[in-house]
Tab-separated table of C-alpha atoms in Angstrom:
chain	number	residue	atom	x	y	z
A	20	UNK	CA	-16.511	-2.226	-19.057
A	21	UNK	CA	-14.256	-2.566	-22.052
A	22	UNK	CA	-12.183	-0.214	-24.153
A	23	UNK	CA	-10.538	-0.673	-27.521
A	24	UNK	CA	-7.006	-0.715	-26.182
A	25	UNK	CA	-7.248	-3.164	-23.294
A	26	UNK	CA	-9.509	-5.526	-21.409
A	27	UNK	CA	-10.906	-5.177	-17.915
A	28	UNK	CA	-11.706	-8.296	-15.910
A	29	UNK	CA	-13.863	-8.566	-12.812
A	30	UNK	CA	-11.564	-10.725	-10.721
A	31	UNK	CA	-10.091	-10.423	-7.263
A	32	UNK	CA	-6.518	-11.645	-7.624
A	33	UNK	CA	-3.329	-11.580	-9.708
A	34	UNK	CA	-3.554	-7.986	-10.941
A	35	UNK	CA	-0.899	-6.649	-13.311
A	36	UNK	CA	-0.481	-3.237	-11.732
A	37	UNK	CA	2.444	-2.602	-9.429
A	38	UNK	CA	2.256	-1.590	-5.790
A	39	UNK	CA	3.921	1.703	-6.584
A	40	UNK	CA	1.200	2.661	-9.069
A	41	UNK	CA	-0.234	6.042	-8.141
A	42	UNK	CA	-4.008	5.915	-7.869
A	43	UNK	CA	-4.877	9.572	-8.278
A	44	UNK	CA	-7.417	8.913	-10.979
A	45	UNK	CA	-11.152	9.580	-10.825
A	46	UNK	CA	-12.869	8.260	-7.735
A	47	UNK	CA	-16.285	8.440	-6.154
A	48	UNK	CA	-14.530	9.719	-3.026
A	49	UNK	CA	-12.183	12.569	-2.374
A	50	UNK	CA	-9.080	10.639	-1.366
A	51	UNK	CA	-6.738	12.561	0.912
A	52	UNK	CA	-3.246	11.209	1.616
A	53	UNK	CA	-3.184	12.341	5.250
A	54	UNK	CA	-6.203	11.199	7.181
A	55	UNK	CA	-7.180	9.251	10.241
A	56	UNK	CA	-8.800	5.983	9.288
A	57	UNK	CA	-11.640	4.576	11.383
A	58	UNK	CA	-13.807	1.500	10.769
A	59	UNK	CA	-17.243	1.380	12.374
A	60	UNK	CA	-17.387	-2.350	13.026
A	61	UNK	CA	-19.188	-3.418	16.216
A	62	UNK	CA	-17.103	-6.529	16.829
A	63	UNK	CA	-13.858	-4.659	16.186
A	64	UNK	CA	-14.787	-1.805	18.505
A	65	UNK	CA	-15.661	-4.253	21.296
A	66	UNK	CA	-12.353	-6.103	20.814
A	67	UNK	CA	-10.415	-2.811	20.809
A	68	UNK	CA	-12.168	-1.753	24.029
A	69	UNK	CA	-11.351	-5.124	25.647
A	70	UNK	CA	-7.693	-4.719	24.639
A	71	UNK	CA	-7.451	-1.300	26.262
A	72	UNK	CA	-9.339	-2.469	29.364
A	73	UNK	CA	-7.010	-5.435	29.886
A	74	UNK	CA	-3.867	-3.331	29.433
A	75	UNK	CA	-5.157	-0.713	31.878
A	76	UNK	CA	-6.192	-3.469	34.313
A	77	UNK	CA	-2.669	-4.903	34.193
A	78	UNK	CA	-1.240	-1.438	34.760
A	79	UNK	CA	-3.542	-0.941	37.757
A	80	UNK	CA	-2.580	-4.243	39.407
A	81	UNK	CA	1.135	-3.786	38.758
A	82	UNK	CA	1.171	-0.185	39.994
A	83	UNK	CA	-1.276	-0.130	42.899
A	84	UNK	CA	-1.296	-3.726	44.132
A	85	UNK	CA	2.361	-4.690	43.744
A	86	UNK	CA	4.694	-1.696	43.337
A	87	UNK	CA	3.369	1.243	45.358
A	88	UNK	CA	3.096	-0.778	48.621
A	89	UNK	CA	6.651	-2.089	48.135
A	90	UNK	CA	9.189	-1.169	50.812
A	91	UNK	CA	11.971	-1.033	48.224
A	92	UNK	CA	11.711	2.451	46.710
A	93	UNK	CA	14.074	1.914	43.775
A	94	UNK	CA	12.536	-1.439	42.904
A	95	UNK	CA	9.087	0.150	42.741
A	96	UNK	CA	10.290	3.245	40.867
A	97	UNK	CA	12.321	1.477	38.177
A	98	UNK	CA	9.726	-1.219	37.490
A	99	UNK	CA	6.838	1.244	37.648
A	100	UNK	CA	8.404	3.654	35.158
A	101	UNK	CA	9.454	0.813	32.839
A	102	UNK	CA	6.057	-0.914	32.876
A	103	UNK	CA	4.047	2.270	32.361
A	104	UNK	CA	6.390	3.489	29.617
A	105	UNK	CA	6.036	0.201	27.733
A	106	UNK	CA	2.261	0.250	28.261
A	107	UNK	CA	2.078	3.726	26.691
A	108	UNK	CA	4.106	2.497	23.711
A	109	UNK	CA	1.817	-0.536	23.357
A	110	UNK	CA	-1.394	1.518	23.456
A	111	UNK	CA	0.069	4.109	21.080
A	112	UNK	CA	0.992	1.336	18.647
A	113	UNK	CA	-2.545	-0.014	18.951
A	114	UNK	CA	-4.066	3.406	18.217
A	115	UNK	CA	-1.846	3.987	15.219
A	116	UNK	CA	-2.627	0.535	13.832
A	117	UNK	CA	-6.342	1.173	14.253
A	118	UNK	CA	-6.388	4.769	12.951
A	119	UNK	CA	-3.941	4.457	10.047
A	120	UNK	CA	-5.137	3.778	6.513
A	121	UNK	CA	-3.710	0.283	5.881
A	122	UNK	CA	-3.291	1.006	2.161
A	123	UNK	CA	-6.834	1.252	0.807
A	124	UNK	CA	-7.303	1.516	-2.944
A	125	UNK	CA	-9.650	4.402	-3.914
A	126	UNK	CA	-13.209	3.287	-4.569
A	127	UNK	CA	-14.769	3.643	-8.001
A	128	UNK	CA	-11.595	4.462	-9.928
A	129	UNK	CA	-12.335	1.812	-12.587
A	130	UNK	CA	-13.625	4.383	-15.078
A	131	UNK	CA	-12.946	4.566	-18.807
A	132	UNK	CA	-11.166	7.914	-18.410
A	133	UNK	CA	-8.825	6.560	-15.744
A	134	UNK	CA	-8.061	3.397	-17.700
A	135	UNK	CA	-7.273	5.460	-20.783
A	136	UNK	CA	-4.886	7.561	-18.687
A	137	UNK	CA	-2.903	4.410	-17.793
A	138	UNK	CA	-1.788	4.140	-21.441
A	139	UNK	CA	-1.895	0.357	-21.438
A	140	UNK	CA	-0.640	-1.666	-24.369
A	141	UNK	CA	-3.217	-3.219	-26.731
A	142	UNK	CA	-4.511	-6.507	-25.331
A	143	UNK	CA	-3.090	-5.899	-21.856
A	144	UNK	CA	-5.404	-7.072	-19.091
A	145	UNK	CA	-6.104	-5.087	-15.938
A	146	UNK	CA	-8.158	-6.290	-13.007
A	147	UNK	CA	-11.097	-4.719	-11.270
A	148	UNK	CA	-12.647	-5.590	-7.924
A	149	UNK	CA	-16.388	-6.039	-8.517
A	150	UNK	CA	-17.156	-5.263	-4.860
A	151	UNK	CA	-15.674	-1.773	-4.615
A	152	UNK	CA	-15.314	-0.971	-8.331
A	153	UNK	CA	-11.595	-0.220	-8.081
A	154	UNK	CA	-8.665	-1.236	-10.233
A	155	UNK	CA	-6.571	-3.492	-8.030
A	156	UNK	CA	-2.817	-3.072	-7.727
A	157	UNK	CA	-0.651	-6.125	-7.411
A	158	UNK	CA	-0.951	-8.077	-4.126
A	159	UNK	CA	-4.103	-6.201	-3.089
A	160	UNK	CA	-7.071	-8.076	-1.593
A	161	UNK	CA	-10.612	-7.028	-0.775
A	162	UNK	CA	-11.645	-6.865	2.886
A	163	UNK	CA	-15.339	-7.495	3.459
A	164	UNK	CA	-15.242	-5.649	6.804
A	165	UNK	CA	-13.350	-2.547	5.671
A	166	UNK	CA	-15.234	-2.738	2.338
A	167	UNK	CA	-12.081	-1.762	0.488
A	168	UNK	CA	-9.235	-3.351	-1.412
A	169	UNK	CA	-6.088	-3.167	0.733
A	170	UNK	CA	-2.558	-3.120	-0.667
A	171	UNK	CA	-0.446	-6.016	0.666
A	172	UNK	CA	-3.266	-7.030	2.987
A	173	UNK	CA	-1.954	-9.473	5.576
A	174	UNK	CA	-5.180	-10.059	7.497
A	175	UNK	CA	-8.040	-8.237	9.194
A	176	UNK	CA	-7.489	-8.117	12.951
A	177	UNK	CA	-10.563	-7.415	15.115
A	178	UNK	CA	-8.338	-6.589	18.106
A	179	UNK	CA	-7.136	-3.455	16.306
A	180	UNK	CA	-10.411	-2.971	14.397
A	181	UNK	CA	-8.561	-2.675	11.100
A	182	UNK	CA	-6.755	-4.515	8.352
A	183	UNK	CA	-3.028	-5.034	8.640
A	184	UNK	CA	-1.628	-3.873	5.338
A	185	UNK	CA	1.104	-1.983	3.561
A	186	UNK	CA	0.846	1.259	5.544
A	187	UNK	CA	0.218	0.103	9.135
A	188	UNK	CA	2.054	-3.222	9.448
A	189	UNK	CA	4.899	-1.546	11.353
A	190	UNK	CA	2.540	-0.359	14.090
A	191	UNK	CA	0.884	-3.780	14.351
A	192	UNK	CA	4.293	-5.437	14.771
A	193	UNK	CA	5.208	-2.897	17.475
A	194	UNK	CA	1.864	-3.506	19.199
A	195	UNK	CA	2.465	-7.258	19.413
A	196	UNK	CA	6.053	-6.714	20.534
A	197	UNK	CA	5.245	-4.285	23.351
A	198	UNK	CA	2.253	-6.322	24.565
A	199	UNK	CA	4.415	-9.446	24.770
A	200	UNK	CA	7.109	-7.514	26.673
A	201	UNK	CA	4.742	-6.043	29.285
A	202	UNK	CA	3.037	-9.442	29.638
A	203	UNK	CA	6.369	-11.082	30.433
A	204	UNK	CA	7.226	-8.189	32.768
A	205	UNK	CA	3.900	-8.569	34.597
A	206	UNK	CA	4.445	-12.323	35.044
A	207	UNK	CA	7.908	-11.748	36.511
A	208	UNK	CA	6.630	-9.070	38.892
A	209	UNK	CA	3.691	-11.246	39.968
A	210	UNK	CA	5.974	-14.213	40.618
A	211	UNK	CA	8.294	-12.066	42.725
A	212	UNK	CA	5.310	-10.604	44.585
A	213	UNK	CA	3.894	-14.039	45.427
A	214	UNK	CA	7.311	-15.173	46.677
A	215	UNK	CA	7.733	-12.031	48.818
A	216	UNK	CA	4.221	-12.133	50.291
A	217	UNK	CA	4.412	-15.833	51.141
A	218	UNK	CA	7.769	-15.268	52.817
A	219	UNK	CA	6.531	-12.213	54.749
A	220	UNK	CA	3.084	-11.236	55.977
A	221	UNK	CA	0.444	-10.652	53.271
A	222	UNK	CA	-0.941	-7.699	55.186
A	223	UNK	CA	2.446	-5.954	54.949
A	224	UNK	CA	3.143	-6.423	51.232
A	225	UNK	CA	-0.042	-4.879	49.814
A	226	UNK	CA	-2.546	-2.189	50.725
A	227	UNK	CA	-5.325	-4.511	49.566
A	228	UNK	CA	-6.702	-7.338	51.684
A	229	UNK	CA	-4.944	-10.673	51.087
A	230	UNK	CA	-7.951	-12.301	49.307
A	231	UNK	CA	-8.440	-9.274	47.025
A	232	UNK	CA	-4.715	-9.035	46.230
A	233	UNK	CA	-4.501	-12.746	45.429
A	234	UNK	CA	-7.559	-12.667	43.133
A	235	UNK	CA	-6.322	-9.576	41.281
A	236	UNK	CA	-2.872	-11.090	40.796
A	237	UNK	CA	-4.252	-14.451	39.640
A	238	UNK	CA	-6.351	-12.711	36.987
A	239	UNK	CA	-3.287	-10.702	35.990
A	240	UNK	CA	-1.199	-13.849	35.590
A	241	UNK	CA	-3.856	-15.557	33.465
A	242	UNK	CA	-4.219	-12.468	31.296
A	243	UNK	CA	-0.470	-11.983	30.933
A	244	UNK	CA	0.114	-15.637	30.068
A	245	UNK	CA	-2.610	-15.572	27.413
A	246	UNK	CA	-1.448	-12.279	25.901
A	247	UNK	CA	2.201	-13.328	25.970
A	248	UNK	CA	1.488	-16.546	24.090
A	249	UNK	CA	-0.742	-14.912	21.482
A	250	UNK	CA	1.301	-11.779	20.794
A	251	UNK	CA	4.695	-13.520	20.822
A	252	UNK	CA	3.478	-15.998	18.207
A	253	UNK	CA	1.917	-13.195	16.158
A	254	UNK	CA	5.100	-11.110	16.408
A	255	UNK	CA	7.212	-14.012	15.179
A	256	UNK	CA	4.772	-14.705	12.342
A	257	UNK	CA	4.824	-11.067	11.229
A	258	UNK	CA	8.629	-10.862	11.249
A	259	UNK	CA	8.820	-14.115	9.277
A	260	UNK	CA	6.329	-12.766	6.717
A	261	UNK	CA	8.245	-9.496	6.355
A	262	UNK	CA	11.570	-11.265	5.896
A	263	UNK	CA	10.034	-13.593	3.278
A	264	UNK	CA	8.113	-10.732	1.621
A	265	UNK	CA	4.900	-12.740	1.827
A	266	UNK	CA	1.590	-11.828	3.447
A	267	UNK	CA	-0.500	-14.246	5.484
A	268	UNK	CA	-3.183	-14.319	2.777
A	269	UNK	CA	-0.591	-15.177	0.120
A	270	UNK	CA	0.800	-17.932	2.333
A	271	UNK	CA	-2.616	-19.449	3.057
A	272	UNK	CA	-3.623	-19.289	-0.606
A	273	UNK	CA	-0.219	-20.669	-1.582
A	274	UNK	CA	0.071	-17.966	-4.238
A	275	UNK	CA	3.095	-18.160	-6.468
A	276	UNK	CA	4.960	-14.845	-6.316
A	277	UNK	CA	4.632	-12.768	-9.482
A	278	UNK	CA	6.713	-10.024	-7.874
A	279	UNK	CA	10.418	-9.816	-7.195
A	280	UNK	CA	10.843	-10.746	-3.556
A	281	UNK	CA	12.905	-8.456	-1.375
A	282	UNK	CA	15.815	-9.828	0.620
A	283	UNK	CA	15.292	-9.955	4.362
A	284	UNK	CA	16.811	-6.654	5.443
A	285	UNK	CA	15.314	-4.842	2.469
A	286	UNK	CA	11.878	-6.043	3.540
A	287	UNK	CA	12.481	-4.879	7.125
A	288	UNK	CA	13.662	-1.463	5.900
A	289	UNK	CA	10.599	-1.148	3.692
A	290	UNK	CA	8.171	-1.848	6.553
A	291	UNK	CA	9.956	0.024	9.359
A	292	UNK	CA	11.489	2.780	7.249
A	293	UNK	CA	15.145	3.478	6.508
A	294	UNK	CA	18.214	2.026	8.146
A	295	UNK	CA	17.977	0.313	11.570
A	296	UNK	CA	17.540	2.916	14.299
A	297	UNK	CA	15.432	3.710	17.351
A	298	UNK	CA	12.769	5.016	14.965
A	299	UNK	CA	12.008	1.393	14.093
A	300	UNK	CA	10.573	0.801	17.578
A	301	UNK	CA	9.040	4.264	18.018
A	302	UNK	CA	5.268	4.285	17.381
A	303	UNK	CA	5.275	8.103	17.515
A	304	UNK	CA	7.570	8.350	14.468
A	305	UNK	CA	5.959	10.226	11.606
A	306	UNK	CA	3.000	11.347	13.709
A	307	UNK	CA	1.621	14.705	12.600
A	308	UNK	CA	-1.181	16.422	14.462
A	309	UNK	CA	-3.362	18.759	12.450
A	310	UNK	CA	-6.905	20.033	12.539
A	311	UNK	CA	-9.368	17.177	12.006
A	312	UNK	CA	-12.429	17.431	9.776
A	313	UNK	CA	-14.766	14.481	10.239
A	314	UNK	CA	-16.684	12.954	7.371
A	315	UNK	CA	-19.144	10.112	7.774
A	316	UNK	CA	-19.265	7.601	4.944
A	317	UNK	CA	-20.806	4.245	4.320
A	318	UNK	CA	-18.623	1.570	5.859
A	319	UNK	CA	-16.798	3.850	8.259
A	320	UNK	CA	-16.001	7.369	9.379
A	321	UNK	CA	-12.834	8.927	8.028
A	322	UNK	CA	-11.185	12.085	9.365
A	323	UNK	CA	-9.171	14.130	6.952
A	324	UNK	CA	-6.100	15.573	8.634
């Protein structure tokens, strides 16, 4: 498609439009700013289910195998409340990462009318994604699973069944942080439980039989160690990317920045919102519950809120 005032190229990188460009032009879809985002990907849904199952399994072992049978009331109460509170924060962060639009560019907005409305200078080149027929803003990349171009796409994570992009990176960072914390907490509690049960009688330190308690705790330790390693590394990688104002895709492709990089704290404020406060670590921040209207579309079901 070509107009007299500018050229349109079917490429997938180095667009000239800015991130702040408002894409309210013509689209094949009715784009609503407030909606729950959901990707119908089989692998992603299985991974999300496994994530929830493992977190709930850890909560079960910590609560019913180790804490409730404890003779120390305050030890059980404090650790039980802390672990369950952090688990709720982790699962909430996971849900918000999975159900938040990561920054999708409207499909089919690469029309002549919309390009004319941009009032581009003669000879100026804009870039269109040939896969979803959208004009790509700067630093956007196309996701073959979400079937959309995503602003500041970092990567597609099957464990949250969504892309990590401009609008949901905060929740993904919180998810990795809280999972790593409860994993470390579970390892500490399991180590203390093993020490206590070996010192005393196994039959007195758990309501479960000794073989069952040992097997459940061994699986918990393996799970916690694996999750701790993975999420701690991912958390550190995400913080490093935010501070350097560089996505994982840009780092892997070794793309030279065509944008003005933000300084470290400016990047953190952009992702987490505003000045440092408790809202930075609150996955409930900004959550608005309204009536949901479901709409099924090709590539995923979206719920307008």
